[in-house]
Amino acid sequence: MVIQKERREGAIDNNQKILFERGEIEKRIKELGAQISRDYSGKELFVIGILKGAVIFLSDLVRNIEVPLKIDFMAVSSYGASTKSSGIVRTLKDLDQSVEGRDILIVEDIVDTGLTLKFLCDNLWQRHPKSLKIVTLLDKPDRRVVDIKPDYSGFVIPDHFVVGFGLDHNEYYRHLPHICILNE
Ligand code: IMP
């Protein structure tokens, strides 16, 4: 029964409308990878993926970056089972390695209110990196409540709740190859 439910919710159905197709996303990620490779030419990157939503974006992005890099992950609390931000952010999994003196690139799936990124940036600056930049696949600037702007962004989108390509609703839909608007 559980498997059947997952299968049903993993397919694109009447609840979802495609916003960006797989091919469009892949093309944009290649461009981001090229831009980041140029900007960090001659340097080494420390890439921090924010679990779980950024995993799929990160795995495509790093394969398009041509400078030496290390990868680590952090997990912070976000929406839980609802589509509204609680505003409360806490660390669920910390980095395994030190970031002191390193050029950090935070990889996010989406910047919405900006509360998660604000928390992450404040937290990581306290560890004395050499530099800190943010790349996000999606940016929803209309919903921002804190003053934070990603350095690189795949697509700027209006205020829709989106799923797929790593983004979830109640942990479903992360594996969808496209980015879709979820009708609630
Ligand atoms: P923020 O702290 O409000 O910027 O939210 C960041 C996190 O909320 C993201 O990393 C996502 O996990 C989640 N989130 C925000 N908007 C969406 C959405 O449209 N779909 C899925 N998750 C979202």
JSON list of N, CA, C and O in Angstrom, two decimals, residues 62-103:
[
{"chain": "A", "resi": 62, "resn": "VAL", "atom": "N", "xyz": [28.16, 20.37, -9.26]},
{"chain": "A", "resi": 62, "resn": "VAL", "atom": "CA", "xyz": [29.60, 20.13, -9.05]},
{"chain": "A", "resi": 62, "resn": "VAL", "atom": "C", "xyz": [30.24, 19.45, -10.26]},
{"chain": "A", "resi": 62, "resn": "VAL", "atom": "O", "xyz": [31.43, 19.64, -10.54]},
{"chain": "A", "resi": 63, "resn": "ARG", "atom": "N", "xyz": [29.43, 18.71, -11.02]},
{"chain": "A", "resi": 63, "resn": "ARG", "atom": "CA", "xyz": [29.99, 18.06, -12.22]},
{"chain": "A", "resi": 63, "resn": "ARG", "atom": "C", "xyz": [30.20, 19.04, -13.35]},
{"chain": "A", "resi": 63, "resn": "ARG", "atom": "O", "xyz": [30.73, 18.69, -14.39]},
{"chain": "A", "resi": 64, "resn": "ASN", "atom": "N", "xyz": [29.74, 20.27, -13.14]},
{"chain": "A", "resi": 64, "resn": "ASN", "atom": "CA", "xyz": [29.98, 21.33, -14.13]},
{"chain": "A", "resi": 64, "resn": "ASN", "atom": "C", "xyz": [30.94, 22.39, -13.62]},
{"chain": "A", "resi": 64, "resn": "ASN", "atom": "O", "xyz": [31.09, 23.44, -14.23]},
{"chain": "A", "resi": 65, "resn": "ILE", "atom": "N", "xyz": [31.58, 22.12, -12.48]},
{"chain": "A", "resi": 65, "resn": "ILE", "atom": "CA", "xyz": [32.57, 23.06, -11.93]},
{"chain": "A", "resi": 65, "resn": "ILE", "atom": "C", "xyz": [33.96, 22.48, -12.17]},
{"chain": "A", "resi": 65, "resn": "ILE", "atom": "O", "xyz": [34.20, 21.30, -11.89]},
{"chain": "A", "resi": 66, "resn": "GLU", "atom": "N", "xyz": [34.85, 23.33, -12.67]},
{"chain": "A", "resi": 66, "resn": "GLU", "atom": "CA", "xyz": [36.15, 22.82, -13.10]},
{"chain": "A", "resi": 66, "resn": "GLU", "atom": "C", "xyz": [37.30, 23.21, -12.19]},
{"chain": "A", "resi": 66, "resn": "GLU", "atom": "O", "xyz": [38.45, 23.06, -12.57]},
{"chain": "A", "resi": 67, "resn": "VAL", "atom": "N", "xyz": [37.03, 23.73, -10.99]},
{"chain": "A", "resi": 67, "resn": "VAL", "atom": "CA", "xyz": [38.12, 23.99, -10.05]},
{"chain": "A", "resi": 67, "resn": "VAL", "atom": "C", "xyz": [38.10, 22.89, -8.98]},
{"chain": "A", "resi": 67, "resn": "VAL", "atom": "O", "xyz": [37.06, 22.26, -8.79]},
{"chain": "A", "resi": 68, "resn": "PRO", "atom": "N", "xyz": [39.24, 22.65, -8.31]},
{"chain": "A", "resi": 68, "resn": "PRO", "atom": "CA", "xyz": [39.25, 21.62, -7.28]},
{"chain": "A", "resi": 68, "resn": "PRO", "atom": "C", "xyz": [38.25, 21.97, -6.18]},
{"chain": "A", "resi": 68, "resn": "PRO", "atom": "O", "xyz": [38.11, 23.15, -5.84]},
{"chain": "A", "resi": 69, "resn": "LEU", "atom": "N", "xyz": [37.57, 20.99, -5.65]},
{"chain": "A", "resi": 69, "resn": "LEU", "atom": "CA", "xyz": [36.59, 21.30, -4.60]},
{"chain": "A", "resi": 69, "resn": "LEU", "atom": "C", "xyz": [36.41, 20.13, -3.65]},
{"chain": "A", "resi": 69, "resn": "LEU", "atom": "O", "xyz": [36.70, 18.98, -3.97]},
{"chain": "A", "resi": 70, "resn": "LYS", "atom": "N", "xyz": [35.93, 20.48, -2.45]},
{"chain": "A", "resi": 70, "resn": "LYS", "atom": "CA", "xyz": [35.51, 19.47, -1.47]},
{"chain": "A", "resi": 70, "resn": "LYS", "atom": "C", "xyz": [34.03, 19.68, -1.22]},
{"chain": "A", "resi": 70, "resn": "LYS", "atom": "O", "xyz": [33.53, 20.79, -1.38]},
{"chain": "A", "resi": 71, "resn": "ILE", "atom": "N", "xyz": [33.34, 18.62, -0.83]},
{"chain": "A", "resi": 71, "resn": "ILE", "atom": "CA", "xyz": [31.90, 18.70, -0.59]},
{"chain": "A", "resi": 71, "resn": "ILE", "atom": "C", "xyz": [31.61, 18.29, 0.86]},
{"chain": "A", "resi": 71, "resn": "ILE", "atom": "O", "xyz": [32.17, 17.33, 1.36]},
{"chain": "A", "resi": 72, "resn": "ASP", "atom": "N", "xyz": [30.75, 19.06, 1.50]},
{"chain": "A", "resi": 72, "resn": "ASP", "atom": "CA", "xyz": [30.25, 18.67, 2.83]},
{"chain": "A", "resi": 72, "resn": "ASP", "atom": "C", "xyz": [28.77, 19.04, 2.87]},
{"chain": "A", "resi": 72, "resn": "ASP", "atom": "O", "xyz": [28.26, 19.72, 1.97]},
{"chain": "A", "resi": 73, "resn": "PHE", "atom": "N", "xyz": [28.08, 18.58, 3.90]},
{"chain": "A", "resi": 73, "resn": "PHE", "atom": "CA", "xyz": [26.64, 18.84, 3.99]},
{"chain": "A", "resi": 73, "resn": "PHE", "atom": "C", "xyz": [26.25, 19.35, 5.37]},
{"chain": "A", "resi": 73, "resn": "PHE", "atom": "O", "xyz": [26.86, 18.99, 6.37]},
{"chain": "A", "resi": 74, "resn": "MET", "atom": "N", "xyz": [25.23, 20.20, 5.39]},
{"chain": "A", "resi": 74, "resn": "MET", "atom": "CA", "xyz": [24.59, 20.60, 6.64]},
{"chain": "A", "resi": 74, "resn": "MET", "atom": "C", "xyz": [23.09, 20.34, 6.49]},
{"chain": "A", "resi": 74, "resn": "MET", "atom": "O", "xyz": [22.56, 20.45, 5.38]},
{"chain": "A", "resi": 75, "resn": "ALA", "atom": "N", "xyz": [22.45, 20.02, 7.59]},
{"chain": "A", "resi": 75, "resn": "ALA", "atom": "CA", "xyz": [20.98, 19.92, 7.57]},
{"chain": "A", "resi": 75, "resn": "ALA", "atom": "C", "xyz": [20.44, 20.89, 8.61]},
{"chain": "A", "resi": 75, "resn": "ALA", "atom": "O", "xyz": [20.93, 20.94, 9.74]},
{"chain": "A", "resi": 76, "resn": "VAL", "atom": "N", "xyz": [19.47, 21.68, 8.19]},
{"chain": "A", "resi": 76, "resn": "VAL", "atom": "CA", "xyz": [18.81, 22.60, 9.12]},
{"chain": "A", "resi": 76, "resn": "VAL", "atom": "C", "xyz": [17.31, 22.36, 9.02]},
{"chain": "A", "resi": 76, "resn": "VAL", "atom": "O", "xyz": [16.81, 21.88, 8.01]},
{"chain": "A", "resi": 77, "resn": "SER", "atom": "N", "xyz": [16.61, 22.71, 10.07]},
{"chain": "A", "resi": 77, "resn": "SER", "atom": "CA", "xyz": [15.15, 22.53, 10.04]},
{"chain": "A", "resi": 77, "resn": "SER", "atom": "C", "xyz": [14.56, 23.56, 9.10]},
{"chain": "A", "resi": 77, "resn": "SER", "atom": "O", "xyz": [15.04, 24.69, 9.02]},
{"chain": "A", "resi": 78, "resn": "SER", "atom": "N", "xyz": [13.52, 23.17, 8.35]},
{"chain": "A", "resi": 78, "resn": "SER", "atom": "CA", "xyz": [12.85, 24.18, 7.52]},
{"chain": "A", "resi": 78, "resn": "SER", "atom": "C", "xyz": [11.35, 24.05, 7.72]},
{"chain": "A", "resi": 78, "resn": "SER", "atom": "O", "xyz": [10.86, 24.18, 8.83]},
{"chain": "A", "resi": 79, "resn": "TYR", "atom": "N", "xyz": [10.63, 23.70, 6.65]},
{"chain": "A", "resi": 79, "resn": "TYR", "atom": "CA", "xyz": [9.16, 23.78, 6.74]},
{"chain": "A", "resi": 79, "resn": "TYR", "atom": "C", "xyz": [8.49, 22.63, 7.47]},
{"chain": "A", "resi": 79, "resn": "TYR", "atom": "O", "xyz": [7.31, 22.71, 7.77]},
{"chain": "A", "resi": 80, "resn": "GLY", "atom": "N", "xyz": [9.18, 21.52, 7.70]},
{"chain": "A", "resi": 80, "resn": "GLY", "atom": "CA", "xyz": [8.52, 20.36, 8.29]},
{"chain": "A", "resi": 80, "resn": "GLY", "atom": "C", "xyz": [7.45, 19.86, 7.35]},
{"chain": "A", "resi": 80, "resn": "GLY", "atom": "O", "xyz": [7.65, 19.78, 6.15]},
{"chain": "A", "resi": 81, "resn": "ALA", "atom": "N", "xyz": [6.29, 19.60, 7.86]},
{"chain": "A", "resi": 81, "resn": "ALA", "atom": "CA", "xyz": [5.24, 18.99, 7.05]},
{"chain": "A", "resi": 81, "resn": "ALA", "atom": "C", "xyz": [4.27, 20.02, 6.47]},
{"chain": "A", "resi": 81, "resn": "ALA", "atom": "O", "xyz": [3.26, 19.68, 5.91]},
{"chain": "A", "resi": 82, "resn": "SER", "atom": "N", "xyz": [4.59, 21.29, 6.60]},
{"chain": "A", "resi": 82, "resn": "SER", "atom": "CA", "xyz": [3.66, 22.29, 6.09]},
{"chain": "A", "resi": 82, "resn": "SER", "atom": "C", "xyz": [4.33, 23.11, 5.00]},
{"chain": "A", "resi": 82, "resn": "SER", "atom": "O", "xyz": [5.52, 23.02, 4.77]},
{"chain": "A", "resi": 83, "resn": "THR", "atom": "N", "xyz": [3.58, 23.91, 4.28]},
{"chain": "A", "resi": 83, "resn": "THR", "atom": "CA", "xyz": [4.18, 24.74, 3.23]},
{"chain": "A", "resi": 83, "resn": "THR", "atom": "C", "xyz": [4.47, 26.15, 3.74]},
{"chain": "A", "resi": 83, "resn": "THR", "atom": "O", "xyz": [4.87, 27.02, 2.98]},
{"chain": "A", "resi": 84, "resn": "LYS", "atom": "N", "xyz": [4.27, 26.42, 5.01]},
{"chain": "A", "resi": 84, "resn": "LYS", "atom": "CA", "xyz": [4.55, 27.75, 5.57]},
{"chain": "A", "resi": 84, "resn": "LYS", "atom": "C", "xyz": [5.78, 27.69, 6.48]},
{"chain": "A", "resi": 84, "resn": "LYS", "atom": "O", "xyz": [5.95, 26.75, 7.24]},
{"chain": "A", "resi": 85, "resn": "SER", "atom": "N", "xyz": [6.63, 28.72, 6.39]},
{"chain": "A", "resi": 85, "resn": "SER", "atom": "CA", "xyz": [7.84, 28.73, 7.22]},
{"chain": "A", "resi": 85, "resn": "SER", "atom": "C", "xyz": [7.49, 29.01, 8.67]},
{"chain": "A", "resi": 85, "resn": "SER", "atom": "O", "xyz": [6.67, 29.87, 8.97]},
{"chain": "A", "resi": 86, "resn": "SER", "atom": "N", "xyz": [8.12, 28.26, 9.56]},
{"chain": "A", "resi": 86, "resn": "SER", "atom": "CA", "xyz": [7.91, 28.50, 10.99]},
{"chain": "A", "resi": 86, "resn": "SER", "atom": "C", "xyz": [8.75, 29.68, 11.45]},
{"chain": "A", "resi": 86, "resn": "SER", "atom": "O", "xyz": [8.46, 30.29, 12.48]},
{"chain": "A", "resi": 87, "resn": "GLY", "atom": "N", "xyz": [9.81, 29.98, 10.68]},
{"chain": "A", "resi": 87, "resn": "GLY", "atom": "CA", "xyz": [10.71, 31.05, 11.09]},
{"chain": "A", "resi": 87, "resn": "GLY", "atom": "C", "xyz": [11.76, 30.57, 12.08]},
{"chain": "A", "resi": 87, "resn": "GLY", "atom": "O", "xyz": [12.68, 31.29, 12.43]},
{"chain": "A", "resi": 88, "resn": "ILE", "atom": "N", "xyz": [11.61, 29.34, 12.54]},
{"chain": "A", "resi": 88, "resn": "ILE", "atom": "CA", "xyz": [12.58, 28.80, 13.49]},
{"chain": "A", "resi": 88, "resn": "ILE", "atom": "C", "xyz": [13.55, 27.91, 12.73]},
{"chain": "A", "resi": 88, "resn": "ILE", "atom": "O", "xyz": [13.13, 27.01, 12.01]},
{"chain": "A", "resi": 89, "resn": "VAL", "atom": "N", "xyz": [14.84, 28.22, 12.85]},
{"chain": "A", "resi": 89, "resn": "VAL", "atom": "CA", "xyz": [15.86, 27.44, 12.15]},
{"chain": "A", "resi": 89, "resn": "VAL", "atom": "C", "xyz": [16.81, 26.86, 13.17]},
{"chain": "A", "resi": 89, "resn": "VAL", "atom": "O", "xyz": [17.26, 27.56, 14.06]},
{"chain": "A", "resi": 90, "resn": "ARG", "atom": "N", "xyz": [17.10, 25.57, 13.05]},
{"chain": "A", "resi": 90, "resn": "ARG", "atom": "CA", "xyz": [18.10, 25.00, 13.93]},
{"chain": "A", "resi": 90, "resn": "ARG", "atom": "C", "xyz": [18.91, 23.95, 13.18]},
{"chain": "A", "resi": 90, "resn": "ARG", "atom": "O", "xyz": [18.43, 23.39, 12.18]},
{"chain": "A", "resi": 91, "resn": "THR", "atom": "N", "xyz": [20.13, 23.69, 13.65]},
{"chain": "A", "resi": 91, "resn": "THR", "atom": "CA", "xyz": [21.02, 22.75, 12.97]},
{"chain": "A", "resi": 91, "resn": "THR", "atom": "C", "xyz": [20.65, 21.32, 13.35]},
{"chain": "A", "resi": 91, "resn": "THR", "atom": "O", "xyz": [20.59, 20.98, 14.52]},
{"chain": "A", "resi": 92, "resn": "LEU", "atom": "N", "xyz": [20.41, 20.50, 12.33]},
{"chain": "A", "resi": 92, "resn": "LEU", "atom": "CA", "xyz": [20.12, 19.09, 12.56]},
{"chain": "A", "resi": 92, "resn": "LEU", "atom": "C", "xyz": [21.37, 18.24, 12.30]},
{"chain": "A", "resi": 92, "resn": "LEU", "atom": "O", "xyz": [21.56, 17.21, 12.89]},
{"chain": "A", "resi": 93, "resn": "LYS", "atom": "N", "xyz": [22.20, 18.70, 11.33]},
{"chain": "A", "resi": 93, "resn": "LYS", "atom": "CA", "xyz": [23.48, 18.01, 11.05]},
{"chain": "A", "resi": 93, "resn": "LYS", "atom": "C", "xyz": [24.51, 19.07, 10.73]},
{"chain": "A", "resi": 93, "resn": "LYS", "atom": "O", "xyz": [24.28, 19.92, 9.88]},
{"chain": "A", "resi": 94, "resn": "ASP", "atom": "N", "xyz": [25.64, 19.00, 11.42]},
{"chain": "A", "resi": 94, "resn": "ASP", "atom": "CA", "xyz": [26.69, 20.00, 11.20]},
{"chain": "A", "resi": 94, "resn": "ASP", "atom": "C", "xyz": [27.73, 19.45, 10.21]},
{"chain": "A", "resi": 94, "resn": "ASP", "atom": "O", "xyz": [27.70, 18.27, 9.85]},
{"chain": "A", "resi": 95, "resn": "LEU", "atom": "N", "xyz": [28.65, 20.34, 9.80]},
{"chain": "A", "resi": 95, "resn": "LEU", "atom": "CA", "xyz": [29.71, 19.94, 8.88]},
{"chain": "A", "resi": 95, "resn": "LEU", "atom": "C", "xyz": [30.65, 18.93, 9.53]},
{"chain": "A", "resi": 95, "resn": "LEU", "atom": "O", "xyz": [30.81, 18.93, 10.75]},
{"chain": "A", "resi": 96, "resn": "ASP", "atom": "N", "xyz": [31.30, 18.11, 8.69]},
{"chain": "A", "resi": 96, "resn": "ASP", "atom": "CA", "xyz": [32.30, 17.17, 9.20]},
{"chain": "A", "resi": 96, "resn": "ASP", "atom": "C", "xyz": [33.68, 17.81, 9.23]},
{"chain": "A", "resi": 96, "resn": "ASP", "atom": "O", "xyz": [34.57, 17.35, 9.92]},
{"chain": "A", "resi": 97, "resn": "GLN", "atom": "N", "xyz": [33.87, 18.88, 8.42]},
{"chain": "A", "resi": 97, "resn": "GLN", "atom": "CA", "xyz": [35.20, 19.47, 8.27]},
{"chain": "A", "resi": 97, "resn": "GLN", "atom": "C", "xyz": [35.20, 20.95, 8.68]},
{"chain": "A", "resi": 97, "resn": "GLN", "atom": "O", "xyz": [34.15, 21.59, 8.66]},
{"chain": "A", "resi": 98, "resn": "SER", "atom": "N", "xyz": [36.39, 21.46, 8.98]},
{"chain": "A", "resi": 98, "resn": "SER", "atom": "CA", "xyz": [36.52, 22.88, 9.32]},
{"chain": "A", "resi": 98, "resn": "SER", "atom": "C", "xyz": [36.48, 23.72, 8.04]},
{"chain": "A", "resi": 98, "resn": "SER", "atom": "O", "xyz": [36.97, 23.32, 6.99]},
{"chain": "A", "resi": 99, "resn": "VAL", "atom": "N", "xyz": [35.88, 24.92, 8.14]},
{"chain": "A", "resi": 99, "resn": "VAL", "atom": "CA", "xyz": [35.82, 25.80, 6.97]},
{"chain": "A", "resi": 99, "resn": "VAL", "atom": "C", "xyz": [36.76, 27.01, 7.13]},
{"chain": "A", "resi": 99, "resn": "VAL", "atom": "O", "xyz": [36.79, 27.88, 6.28]},
{"chain": "A", "resi": 100, "resn": "GLU", "atom": "N", "xyz": [37.52, 27.03, 8.20]},
{"chain": "A", "resi": 100, "resn": "GLU", "atom": "CA", "xyz": [38.39, 28.18, 8.47]},
{"chain": "A", "resi": 100, "resn": "GLU", "atom": "C", "xyz": [39.37, 28.41, 7.31]},
{"chain": "A", "resi": 100, "resn": "GLU", "atom": "O", "xyz": [40.03, 27.48, 6.84]},
{"chain": "A", "resi": 101, "resn": "GLY", "atom": "N", "xyz": [39.40, 29.65, 6.81]},
{"chain": "A", "resi": 101, "resn": "GLY", "atom": "CA", "xyz": [40.33, 30.02, 5.74]},
{"chain": "A", "resi": 101, "resn": "GLY", "atom": "C", "xyz": [39.93, 29.52, 4.36]},
{"chain": "A", "resi": 101, "resn": "GLY", "atom": "O", "xyz": [40.69, 29.67, 3.41]},
{"chain": "A", "resi": 102, "resn": "ARG", "atom": "N", "xyz": [38.76, 28.91, 4.23]},
{"chain": "A", "resi": 102, "resn": "ARG", "atom": "CA", "xyz": [38.36, 28.35, 2.93]},
{"chain": "A", "resi": 102, "resn": "ARG", "atom": "C", "xyz": [37.36, 29.24, 2.19]},
{"chain": "A", "resi": 102, "resn": "ARG", "atom": "O", "xyz": [36.67, 30.04, 2.81]},
{"chain": "A", "resi": 103, "resn": "ASP", "atom": "N", "xyz": [37.30, 29.07, 0.88]},
{"chain": "A", "resi": 103, "resn": "ASP", "atom": "CA", "xyz": [36.30, 29.76, 0.06]},
{"chain": "A", "resi": 103, "resn": "ASP", "atom": "C", "xyz": [35.05, 28.89, 0.01]},
{"chain": "A", "resi": 103, "resn": "ASP", "atom": "O", "xyz": [35.04, 27.85, -0.67]}
]
